[in-house]
GROMACS .gro file of C-alpha atoms in nm:
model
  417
    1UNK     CA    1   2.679   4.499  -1.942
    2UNK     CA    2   2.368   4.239  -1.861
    3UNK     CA    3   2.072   4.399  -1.715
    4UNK     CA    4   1.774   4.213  -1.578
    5UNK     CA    5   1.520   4.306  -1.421
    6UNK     CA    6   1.210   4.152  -1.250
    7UNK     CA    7   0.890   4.297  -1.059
    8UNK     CA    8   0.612   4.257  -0.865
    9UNK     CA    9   0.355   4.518  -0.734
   10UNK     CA   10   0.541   4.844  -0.582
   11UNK     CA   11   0.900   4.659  -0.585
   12UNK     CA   12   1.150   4.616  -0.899
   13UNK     CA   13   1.497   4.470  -0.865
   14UNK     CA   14   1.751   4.515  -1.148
   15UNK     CA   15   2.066   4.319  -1.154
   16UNK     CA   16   2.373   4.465  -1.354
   17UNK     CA   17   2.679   4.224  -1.441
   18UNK     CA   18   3.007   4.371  -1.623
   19UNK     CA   19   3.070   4.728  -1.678
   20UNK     CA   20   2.851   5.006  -1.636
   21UNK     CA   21   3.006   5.254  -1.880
   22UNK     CA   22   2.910   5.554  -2.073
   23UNK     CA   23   2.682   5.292  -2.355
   24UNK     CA   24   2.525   5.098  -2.060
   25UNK     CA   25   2.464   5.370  -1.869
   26UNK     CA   26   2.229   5.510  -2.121
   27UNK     CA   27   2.067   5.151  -2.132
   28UNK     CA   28   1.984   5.122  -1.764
   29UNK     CA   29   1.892   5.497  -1.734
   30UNK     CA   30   1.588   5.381  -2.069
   31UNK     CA   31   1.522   5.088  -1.842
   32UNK     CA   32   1.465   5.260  -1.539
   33UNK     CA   33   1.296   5.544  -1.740
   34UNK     CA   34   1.046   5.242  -1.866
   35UNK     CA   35   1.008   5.126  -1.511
   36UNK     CA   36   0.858   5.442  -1.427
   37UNK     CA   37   0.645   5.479  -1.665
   38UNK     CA   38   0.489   5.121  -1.584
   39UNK     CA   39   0.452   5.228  -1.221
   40UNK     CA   40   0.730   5.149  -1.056
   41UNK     CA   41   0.841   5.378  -0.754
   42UNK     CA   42   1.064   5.103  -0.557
   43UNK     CA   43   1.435   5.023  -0.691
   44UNK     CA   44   1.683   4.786  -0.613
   45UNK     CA   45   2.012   4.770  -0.821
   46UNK     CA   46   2.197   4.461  -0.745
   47UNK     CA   47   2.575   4.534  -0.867
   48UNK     CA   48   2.696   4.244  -0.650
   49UNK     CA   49   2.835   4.117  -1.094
   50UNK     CA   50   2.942   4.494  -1.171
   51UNK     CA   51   3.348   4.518  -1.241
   52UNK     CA   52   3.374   4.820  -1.380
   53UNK     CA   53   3.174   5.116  -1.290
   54UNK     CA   54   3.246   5.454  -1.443
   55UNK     CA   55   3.151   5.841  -1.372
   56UNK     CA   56   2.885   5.822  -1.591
   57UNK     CA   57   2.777   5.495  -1.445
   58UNK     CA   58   2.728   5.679  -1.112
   59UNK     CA   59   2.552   6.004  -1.250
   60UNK     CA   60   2.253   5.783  -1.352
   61UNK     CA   61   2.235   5.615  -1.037
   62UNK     CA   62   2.225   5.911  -0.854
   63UNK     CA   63   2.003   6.106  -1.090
   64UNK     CA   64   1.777   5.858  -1.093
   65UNK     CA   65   1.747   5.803  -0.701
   66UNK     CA   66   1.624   6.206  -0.701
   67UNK     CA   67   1.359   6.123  -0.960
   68UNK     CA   68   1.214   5.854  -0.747
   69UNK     CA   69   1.284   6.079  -0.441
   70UNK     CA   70   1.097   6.301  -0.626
   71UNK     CA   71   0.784   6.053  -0.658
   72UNK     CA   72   0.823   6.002  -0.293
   73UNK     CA   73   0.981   5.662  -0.382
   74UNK     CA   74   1.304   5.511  -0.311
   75UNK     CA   75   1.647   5.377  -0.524
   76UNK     CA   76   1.860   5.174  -0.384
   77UNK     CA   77   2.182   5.019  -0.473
   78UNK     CA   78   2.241   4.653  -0.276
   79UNK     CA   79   2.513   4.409  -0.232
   80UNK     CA   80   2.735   4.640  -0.484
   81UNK     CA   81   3.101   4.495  -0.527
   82UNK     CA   82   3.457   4.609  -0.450
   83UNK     CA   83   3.464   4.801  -0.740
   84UNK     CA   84   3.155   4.948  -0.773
   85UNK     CA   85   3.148   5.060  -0.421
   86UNK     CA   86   3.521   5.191  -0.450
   87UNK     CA   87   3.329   5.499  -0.705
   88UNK     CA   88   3.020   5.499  -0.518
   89UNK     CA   89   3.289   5.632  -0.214
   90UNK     CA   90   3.452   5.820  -0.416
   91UNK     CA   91   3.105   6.044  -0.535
   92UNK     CA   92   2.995   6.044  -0.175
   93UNK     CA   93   2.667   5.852  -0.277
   94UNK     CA   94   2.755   5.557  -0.043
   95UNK     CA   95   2.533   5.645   0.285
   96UNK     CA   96   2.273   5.820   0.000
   97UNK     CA   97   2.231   5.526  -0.221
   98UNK     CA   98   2.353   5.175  -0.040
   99UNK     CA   99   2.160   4.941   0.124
  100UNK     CA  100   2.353   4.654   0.241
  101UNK     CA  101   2.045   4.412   0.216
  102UNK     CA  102   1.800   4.380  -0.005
  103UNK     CA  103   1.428   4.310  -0.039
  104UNK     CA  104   1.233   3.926  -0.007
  105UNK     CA  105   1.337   3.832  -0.362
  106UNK     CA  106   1.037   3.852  -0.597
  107UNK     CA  107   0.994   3.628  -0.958
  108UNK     CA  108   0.766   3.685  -1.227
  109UNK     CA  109   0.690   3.947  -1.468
  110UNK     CA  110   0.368   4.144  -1.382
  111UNK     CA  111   0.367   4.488  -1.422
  112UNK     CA  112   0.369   4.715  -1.152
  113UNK     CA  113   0.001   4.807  -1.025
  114UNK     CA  114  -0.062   4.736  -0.697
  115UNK     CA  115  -0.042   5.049  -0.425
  116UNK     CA  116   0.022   4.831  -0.132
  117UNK     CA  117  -0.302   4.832   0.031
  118UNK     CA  118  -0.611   4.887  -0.138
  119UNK     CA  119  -0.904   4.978   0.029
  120UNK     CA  120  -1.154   4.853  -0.267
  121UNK     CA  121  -1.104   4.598  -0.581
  122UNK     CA  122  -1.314   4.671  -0.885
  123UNK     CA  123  -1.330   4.536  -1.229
  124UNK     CA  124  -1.023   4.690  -1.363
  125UNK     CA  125  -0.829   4.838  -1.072
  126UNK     CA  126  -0.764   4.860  -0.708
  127UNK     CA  127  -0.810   5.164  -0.486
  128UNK     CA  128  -0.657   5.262  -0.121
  129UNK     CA  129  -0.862   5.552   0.036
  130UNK     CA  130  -0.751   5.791   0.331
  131UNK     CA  131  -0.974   5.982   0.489
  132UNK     CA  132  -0.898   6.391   0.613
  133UNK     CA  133  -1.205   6.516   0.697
  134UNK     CA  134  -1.590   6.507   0.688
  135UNK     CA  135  -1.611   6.842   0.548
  136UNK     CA  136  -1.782   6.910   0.241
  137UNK     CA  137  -1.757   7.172  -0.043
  138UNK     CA  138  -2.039   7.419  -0.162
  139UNK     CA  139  -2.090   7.476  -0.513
  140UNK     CA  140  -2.192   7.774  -0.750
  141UNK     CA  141  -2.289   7.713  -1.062
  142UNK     CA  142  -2.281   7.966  -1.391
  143UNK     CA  143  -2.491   7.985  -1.741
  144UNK     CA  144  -2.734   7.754  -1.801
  145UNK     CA  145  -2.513   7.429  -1.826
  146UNK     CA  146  -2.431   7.181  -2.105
  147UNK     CA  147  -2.552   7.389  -2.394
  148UNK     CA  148  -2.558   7.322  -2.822
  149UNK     CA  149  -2.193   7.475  -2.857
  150UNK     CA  150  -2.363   7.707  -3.174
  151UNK     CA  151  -2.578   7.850  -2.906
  152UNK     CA  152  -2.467   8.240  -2.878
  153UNK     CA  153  -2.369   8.426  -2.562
  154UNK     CA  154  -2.409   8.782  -2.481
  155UNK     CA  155  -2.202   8.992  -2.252
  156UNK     CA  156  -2.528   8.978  -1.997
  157UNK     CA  157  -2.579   8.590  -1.966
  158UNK     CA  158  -2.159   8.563  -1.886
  159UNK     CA  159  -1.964   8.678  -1.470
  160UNK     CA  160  -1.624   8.726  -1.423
  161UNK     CA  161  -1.506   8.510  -1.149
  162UNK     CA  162  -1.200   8.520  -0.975
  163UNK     CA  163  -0.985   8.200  -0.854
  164UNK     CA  164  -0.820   8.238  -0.517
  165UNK     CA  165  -0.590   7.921  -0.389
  166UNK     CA  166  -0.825   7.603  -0.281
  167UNK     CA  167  -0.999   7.739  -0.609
  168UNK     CA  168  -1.176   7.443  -0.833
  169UNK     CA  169  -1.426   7.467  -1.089
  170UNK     CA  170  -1.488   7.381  -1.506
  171UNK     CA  171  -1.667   7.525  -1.778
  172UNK     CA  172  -1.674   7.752  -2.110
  173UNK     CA  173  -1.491   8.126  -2.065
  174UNK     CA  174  -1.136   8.269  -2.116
  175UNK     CA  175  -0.896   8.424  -1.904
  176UNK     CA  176  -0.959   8.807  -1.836
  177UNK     CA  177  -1.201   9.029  -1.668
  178UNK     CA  178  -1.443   9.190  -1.922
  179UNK     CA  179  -1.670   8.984  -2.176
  180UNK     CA  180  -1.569   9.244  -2.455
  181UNK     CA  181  -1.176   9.088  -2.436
  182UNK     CA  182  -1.282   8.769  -2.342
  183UNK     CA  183  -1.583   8.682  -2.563
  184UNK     CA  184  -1.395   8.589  -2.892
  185UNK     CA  185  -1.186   8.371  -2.716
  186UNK     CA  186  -1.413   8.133  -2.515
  187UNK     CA  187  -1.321   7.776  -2.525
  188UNK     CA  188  -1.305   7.482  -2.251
  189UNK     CA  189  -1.176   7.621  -1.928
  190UNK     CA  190  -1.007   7.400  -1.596
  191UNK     CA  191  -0.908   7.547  -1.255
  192UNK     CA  192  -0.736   7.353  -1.003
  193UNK     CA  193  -0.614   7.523  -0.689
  194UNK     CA  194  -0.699   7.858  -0.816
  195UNK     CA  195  -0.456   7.754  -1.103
  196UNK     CA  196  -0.692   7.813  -1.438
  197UNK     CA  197  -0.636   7.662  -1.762
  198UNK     CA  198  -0.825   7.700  -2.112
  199UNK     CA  199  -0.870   7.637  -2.482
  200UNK     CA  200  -0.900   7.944  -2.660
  201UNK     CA  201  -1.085   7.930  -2.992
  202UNK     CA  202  -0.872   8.224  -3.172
  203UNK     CA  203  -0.506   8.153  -3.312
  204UNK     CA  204  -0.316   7.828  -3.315
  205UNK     CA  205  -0.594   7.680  -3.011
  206UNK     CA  206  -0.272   7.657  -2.797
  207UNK     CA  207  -0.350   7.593  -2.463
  208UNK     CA  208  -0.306   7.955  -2.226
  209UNK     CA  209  -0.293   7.970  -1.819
  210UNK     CA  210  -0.203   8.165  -1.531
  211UNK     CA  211  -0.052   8.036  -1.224
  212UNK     CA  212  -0.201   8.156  -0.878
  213UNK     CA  213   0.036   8.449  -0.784
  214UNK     CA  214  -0.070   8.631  -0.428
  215UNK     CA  215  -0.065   8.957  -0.523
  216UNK     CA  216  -0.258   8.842  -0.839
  217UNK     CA  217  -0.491   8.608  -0.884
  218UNK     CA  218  -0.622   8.451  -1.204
  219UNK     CA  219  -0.972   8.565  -1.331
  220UNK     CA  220  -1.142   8.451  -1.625
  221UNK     CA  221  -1.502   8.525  -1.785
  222UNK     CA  222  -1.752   8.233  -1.776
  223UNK     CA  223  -2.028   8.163  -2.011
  224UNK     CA  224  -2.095   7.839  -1.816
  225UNK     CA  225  -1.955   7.614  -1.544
  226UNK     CA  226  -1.917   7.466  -1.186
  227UNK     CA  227  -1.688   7.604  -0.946
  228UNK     CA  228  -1.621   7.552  -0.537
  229UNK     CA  229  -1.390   7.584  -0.291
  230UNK     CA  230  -1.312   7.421   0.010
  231UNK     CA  231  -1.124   7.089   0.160
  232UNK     CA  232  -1.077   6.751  -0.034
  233UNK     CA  233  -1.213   6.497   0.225
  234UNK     CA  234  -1.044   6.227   0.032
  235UNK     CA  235  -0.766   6.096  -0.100
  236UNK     CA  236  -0.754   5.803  -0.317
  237UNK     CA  237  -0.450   5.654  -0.487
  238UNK     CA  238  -0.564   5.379  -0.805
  239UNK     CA  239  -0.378   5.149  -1.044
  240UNK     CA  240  -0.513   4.902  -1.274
  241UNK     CA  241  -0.477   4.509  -1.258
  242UNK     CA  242  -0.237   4.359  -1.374
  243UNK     CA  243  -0.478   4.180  -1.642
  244UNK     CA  244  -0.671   4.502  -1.711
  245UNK     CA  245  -0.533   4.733  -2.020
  246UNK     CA  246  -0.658   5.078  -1.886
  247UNK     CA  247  -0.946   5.190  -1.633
  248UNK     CA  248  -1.241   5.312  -1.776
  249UNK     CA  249  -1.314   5.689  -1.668
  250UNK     CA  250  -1.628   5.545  -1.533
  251UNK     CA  251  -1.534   5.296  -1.297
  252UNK     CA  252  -1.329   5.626  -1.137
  253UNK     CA  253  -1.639   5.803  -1.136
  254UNK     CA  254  -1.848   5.510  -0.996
  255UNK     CA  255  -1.594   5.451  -0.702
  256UNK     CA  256  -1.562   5.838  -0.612
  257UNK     CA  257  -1.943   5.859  -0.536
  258UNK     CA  258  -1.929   5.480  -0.342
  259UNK     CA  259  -1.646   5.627  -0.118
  260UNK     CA  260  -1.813   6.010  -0.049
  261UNK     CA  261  -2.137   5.833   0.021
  262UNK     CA  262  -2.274   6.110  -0.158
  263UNK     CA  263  -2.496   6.202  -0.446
  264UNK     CA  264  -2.310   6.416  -0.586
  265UNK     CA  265  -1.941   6.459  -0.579
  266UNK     CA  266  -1.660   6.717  -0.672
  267UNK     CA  267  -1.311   6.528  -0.771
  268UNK     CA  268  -0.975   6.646  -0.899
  269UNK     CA  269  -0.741   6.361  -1.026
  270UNK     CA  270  -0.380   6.364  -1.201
  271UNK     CA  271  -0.350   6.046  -1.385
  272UNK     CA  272  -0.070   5.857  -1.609
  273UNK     CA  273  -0.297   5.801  -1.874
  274UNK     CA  274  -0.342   5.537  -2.180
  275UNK     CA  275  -0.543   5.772  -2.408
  276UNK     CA  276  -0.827   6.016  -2.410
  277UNK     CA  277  -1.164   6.079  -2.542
  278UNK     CA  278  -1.321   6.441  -2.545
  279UNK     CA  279  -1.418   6.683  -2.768
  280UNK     CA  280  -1.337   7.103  -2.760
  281UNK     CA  281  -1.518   7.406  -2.907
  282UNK     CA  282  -1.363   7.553  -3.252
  283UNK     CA  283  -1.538   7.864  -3.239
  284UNK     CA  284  -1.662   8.064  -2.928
  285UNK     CA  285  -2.053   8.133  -2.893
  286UNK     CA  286  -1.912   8.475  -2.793
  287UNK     CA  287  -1.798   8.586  -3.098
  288UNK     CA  288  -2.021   8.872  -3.269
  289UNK     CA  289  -2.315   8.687  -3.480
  290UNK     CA  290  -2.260   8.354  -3.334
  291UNK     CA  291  -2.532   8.123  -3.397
  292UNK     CA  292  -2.625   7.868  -3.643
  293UNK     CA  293  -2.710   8.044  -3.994
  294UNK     CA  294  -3.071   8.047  -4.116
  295UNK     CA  295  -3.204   7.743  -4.192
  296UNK     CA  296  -2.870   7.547  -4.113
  297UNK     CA  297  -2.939   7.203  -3.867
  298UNK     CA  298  -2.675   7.135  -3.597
  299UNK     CA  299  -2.555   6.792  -3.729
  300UNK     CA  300  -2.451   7.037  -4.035
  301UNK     CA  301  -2.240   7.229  -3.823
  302UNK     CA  302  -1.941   7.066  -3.781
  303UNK     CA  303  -1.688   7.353  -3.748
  304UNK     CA  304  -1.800   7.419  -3.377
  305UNK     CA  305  -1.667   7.086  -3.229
  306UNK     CA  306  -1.367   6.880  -3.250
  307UNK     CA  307  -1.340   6.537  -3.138
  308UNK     CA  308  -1.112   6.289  -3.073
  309UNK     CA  309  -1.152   6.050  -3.394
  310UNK     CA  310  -1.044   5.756  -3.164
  311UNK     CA  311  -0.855   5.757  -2.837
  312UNK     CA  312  -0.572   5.988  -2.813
  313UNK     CA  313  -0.278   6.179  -2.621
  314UNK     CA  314  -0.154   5.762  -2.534
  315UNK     CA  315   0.124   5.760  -2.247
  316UNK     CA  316   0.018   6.121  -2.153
  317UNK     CA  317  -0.030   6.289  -1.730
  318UNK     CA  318  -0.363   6.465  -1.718
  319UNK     CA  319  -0.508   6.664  -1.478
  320UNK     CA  320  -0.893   6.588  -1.490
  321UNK     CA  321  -1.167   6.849  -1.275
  322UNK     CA  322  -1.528   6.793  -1.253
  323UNK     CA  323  -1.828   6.676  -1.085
  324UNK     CA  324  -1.962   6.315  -1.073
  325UNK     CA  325  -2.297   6.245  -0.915
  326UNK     CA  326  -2.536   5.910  -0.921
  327UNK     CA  327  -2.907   5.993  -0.987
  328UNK     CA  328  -2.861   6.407  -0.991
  329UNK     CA  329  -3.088   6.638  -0.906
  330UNK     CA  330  -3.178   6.987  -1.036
  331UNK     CA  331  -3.025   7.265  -1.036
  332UNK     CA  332  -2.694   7.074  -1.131
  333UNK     CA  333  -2.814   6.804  -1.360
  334UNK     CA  334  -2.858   7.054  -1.637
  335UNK     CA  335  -2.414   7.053  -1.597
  336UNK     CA  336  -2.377   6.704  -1.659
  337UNK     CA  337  -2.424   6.433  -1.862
  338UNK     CA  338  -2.440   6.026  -1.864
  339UNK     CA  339  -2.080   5.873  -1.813
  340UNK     CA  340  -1.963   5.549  -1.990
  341UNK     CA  341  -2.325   5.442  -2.078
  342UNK     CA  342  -2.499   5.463  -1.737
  343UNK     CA  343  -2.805   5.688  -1.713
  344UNK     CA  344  -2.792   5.693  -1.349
  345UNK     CA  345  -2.398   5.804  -1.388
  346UNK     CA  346  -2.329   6.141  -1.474
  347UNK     CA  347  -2.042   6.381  -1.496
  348UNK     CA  348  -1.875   6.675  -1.597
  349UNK     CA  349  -1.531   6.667  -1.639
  350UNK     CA  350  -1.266   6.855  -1.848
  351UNK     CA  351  -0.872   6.766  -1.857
  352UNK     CA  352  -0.559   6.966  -1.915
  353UNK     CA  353  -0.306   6.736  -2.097
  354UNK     CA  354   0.068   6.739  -2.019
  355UNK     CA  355   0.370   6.520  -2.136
  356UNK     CA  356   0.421   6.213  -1.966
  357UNK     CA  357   0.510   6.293  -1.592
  358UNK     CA  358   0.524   5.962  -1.338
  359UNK     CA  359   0.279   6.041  -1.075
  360UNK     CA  360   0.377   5.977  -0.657
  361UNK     CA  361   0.223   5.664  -0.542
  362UNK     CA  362   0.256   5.789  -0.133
  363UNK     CA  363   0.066   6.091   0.000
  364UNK     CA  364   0.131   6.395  -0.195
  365UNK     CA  365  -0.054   6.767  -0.132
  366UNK     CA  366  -0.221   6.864  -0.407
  367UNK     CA  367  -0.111   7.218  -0.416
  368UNK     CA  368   0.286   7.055  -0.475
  369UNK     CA  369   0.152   6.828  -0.769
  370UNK     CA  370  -0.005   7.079  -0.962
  371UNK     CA  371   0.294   7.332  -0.931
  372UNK     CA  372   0.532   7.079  -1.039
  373UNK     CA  373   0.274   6.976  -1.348
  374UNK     CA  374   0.282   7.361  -1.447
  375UNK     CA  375   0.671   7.408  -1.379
  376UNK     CA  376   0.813   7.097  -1.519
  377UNK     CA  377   0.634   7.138  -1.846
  378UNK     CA  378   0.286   7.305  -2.008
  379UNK     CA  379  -0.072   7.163  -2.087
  380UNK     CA  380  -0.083   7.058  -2.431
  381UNK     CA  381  -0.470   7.062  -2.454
  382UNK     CA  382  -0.788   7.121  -2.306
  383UNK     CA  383  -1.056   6.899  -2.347
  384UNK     CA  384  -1.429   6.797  -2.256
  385UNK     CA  385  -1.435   6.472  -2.171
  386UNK     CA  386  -1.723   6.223  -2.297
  387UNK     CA  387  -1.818   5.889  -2.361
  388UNK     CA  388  -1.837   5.812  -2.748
  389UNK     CA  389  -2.086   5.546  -2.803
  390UNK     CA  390  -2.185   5.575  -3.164
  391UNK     CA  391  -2.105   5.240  -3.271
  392UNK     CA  392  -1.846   5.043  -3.459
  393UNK     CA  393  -1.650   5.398  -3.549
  394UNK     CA  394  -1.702   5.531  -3.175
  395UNK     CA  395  -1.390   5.573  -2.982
  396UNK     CA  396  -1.532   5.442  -2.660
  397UNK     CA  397  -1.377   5.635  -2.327
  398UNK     CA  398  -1.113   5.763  -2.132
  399UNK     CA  399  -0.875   5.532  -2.011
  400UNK     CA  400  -0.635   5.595  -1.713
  401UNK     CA  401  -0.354   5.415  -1.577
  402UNK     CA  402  -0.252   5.470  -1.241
  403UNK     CA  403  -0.304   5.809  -1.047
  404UNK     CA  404  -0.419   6.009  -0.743
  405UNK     CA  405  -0.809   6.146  -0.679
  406UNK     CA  406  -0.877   6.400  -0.446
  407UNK     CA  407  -1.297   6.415  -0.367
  408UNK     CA  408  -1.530   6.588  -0.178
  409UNK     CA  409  -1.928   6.608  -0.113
  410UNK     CA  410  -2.080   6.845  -0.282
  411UNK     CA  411  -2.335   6.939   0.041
  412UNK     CA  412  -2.492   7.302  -0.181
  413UNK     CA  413  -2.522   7.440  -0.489
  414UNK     CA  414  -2.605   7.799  -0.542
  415UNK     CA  415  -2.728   7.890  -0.890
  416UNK     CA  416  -2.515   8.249  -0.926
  417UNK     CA  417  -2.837   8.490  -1.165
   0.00000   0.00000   0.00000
């Protein structure tokens, strides 16, 4: 079996000569696989040169047409021959998967980042906005912010909160309704349609979370952190240039708060990801005698933080939560800090990290995407991300790939005592 393939923007066509047997089959399934992972959510298999095409031949075809139905994309088989549309009949996959003409034939080899038709062009990527609403989203901030992570809490300074569907919010805290259960735990903490995520700092640091069941929603204990709920007013679907490597977390950050208009703006993102950059707490500051010990200095202290040596979790999906403003005010500047070297930019934004998973380029609900992230597989970390700029050793940002941002104005903030 030959298989070439070539590609430009959303579209790839793949043309197959010879048989398509158990040992191909395996090949063009890896080659589609590969396809997805460089973006691409439009198929055409030409088999007009196929002469053999076997069972297992067709259960890759058609297993692969449900993963890109799954993306909201398409598969298509075109111009198949004799033979190969003989089986196709046969499975019943003929009125499912053939298309007797194919696309404007495309050359070239770029990879696959274009969305159709984006609504901005920056430095590394290109962006296509819809709009929903004008609505905005009111948020409530816990604990005094960004803190030293050596800085002790006490049952008093902490609130249980409790995440009900449209649910969104960050911060430091565990899963569970009393600080006595919760303290020892603490570590970096994500909620994304009252589905809550977090770090703890006791056993293995595995990753824990609780789905958002009606009769039981998840609650978790929060030393510090931002949380809202409320209506996206945007949706924005990104992927990089074809020259550009990765987009810098930053340039996400920067567009969200052009295309709100706003000062300050809350975003939730899943992204196909080239690597991160974060950091997460080792030890909770709610653990009994937390604290730095007498005369000890911070920079000393280096089993409260861990950090990503140098860019990491390549090829990875994330699911990134936080707050991105441009010249923030108090009360919520004290929650953020400066993203990718710009003073005036600042975030806060933690990610849960999951196994590779193609995200849909077409309108997708939110709600649907995170279920399937949570179903299909389980977060593999937790992290704070940051911008490392320490020099020659730093390991720079967060780079993403290609991904959907949901965004909203941030029109209050309540400071909960």
């Amino acid at each position: 079996m030959r298989v070439t393939a070539v590609h430009d923007g959303p579209l790839a066509v793949v043309r197959l000569s010879g048989r398509l047997d158990g040992e191909s089959a395996r090949h063009l399934s890896d080659t589609i696989e590969d396809m997805l992972r460089e973006g691409a959510r439009a198929i055409e298999i030409d088999m007009s040169g196929v002469d053999y095409l076997s069972s297992a031949g067709v259960r890759v075809l058609n297993e692969r047409a449900m993963d890109l139905m799954n993306l909201r994309g398409s598969l298509h088989v075109v111009t198949p021959s004799p033979r190969a549309r003989e089986m196709l009949d046969a499975a019943g996959l003929t009125p499912a998967l053939v298309r007797e003409t194919g696309a404007t034939r495309i050359s070239g080899g770029s990879g696959f980042t274009h969305w159709g038709f984006p609504g901005i062009n920056a430095p590394h990527a290109s962006y296509e906005v819809s709009r929903y609403n004008d609505d905005g989203v009111h948020c409530r901030l816990y604990g005094p912010g960004i803190r030293p992570p050596w800085e002790p809490v006490t049952a008093a300074q902490c609130r249980t909160v409790v995440f009900h569907p449209g649910s969104f919010g960050i911060g430091i805290g565990a899963l569970g309704a009393a600080f006595e259960d919760t303290g020892p735990r603490f570590g970096e903490l994500i909620v994304a349609e009252g589905v809550a995520t977090y770090l703890p700092t006791e056993g293995a640091h595995t990753p824990d979370y609780q789905l958002n069941y009606a009769a039981r929603p998840p609650q978790a204990v929060l030393a510090s952190g931002i949380v809202w709920e409320g209506l996206f007013s945007d949706l924005m679907r990104f992927s990089a240039h074809p020259d550009a490597d990765e987009v810098p977390l930053a340039e996400i950050a920067d567009v969200c708060v052009q295309m709100t208009g706003n000062t300050t703006t809350a975003i939730a993102l899943v992204a196909e990801m080239q690597a991160l950059v974060g950091a997460s707490l080792r030890r909770s500051p709610g653990l009994p005698g937390a604290g730095l010990p007498a005369g000890a200095r911070a920079g000393e202290v280096g089993e409260w933080l861990s950090f990503t040596p140098e860019a990491a979790y390549p090829h990875s999906t994330a699911l990134i939560v936080g707050v991105v403003a441009r010249e923030p005010r108090e009360p919520i500047l004290e929650h953020l800090r400066p993203i990718g070297g710009k003073p005036d930019l600042q975030a806060h934004l933690h990610a849960a990290i999951f196994p590779y998973m193609p995200v849909p380029q077409r309108t997708v609900m939110l709600p649907s995407l995170i279920t399937r992230l949570f179903t299909e597989s389980a977060p593999r970390h937790v992290l704070h991300l940051l911008h490392d700029d320490r020099g020659a050793d730093a390991a720079g940002s967060t780079g993403l790939l290609r991904g959907v941002c949901w965004m909203a104005r941030v029109n209050s903030v309540e400071v909960v005592a």
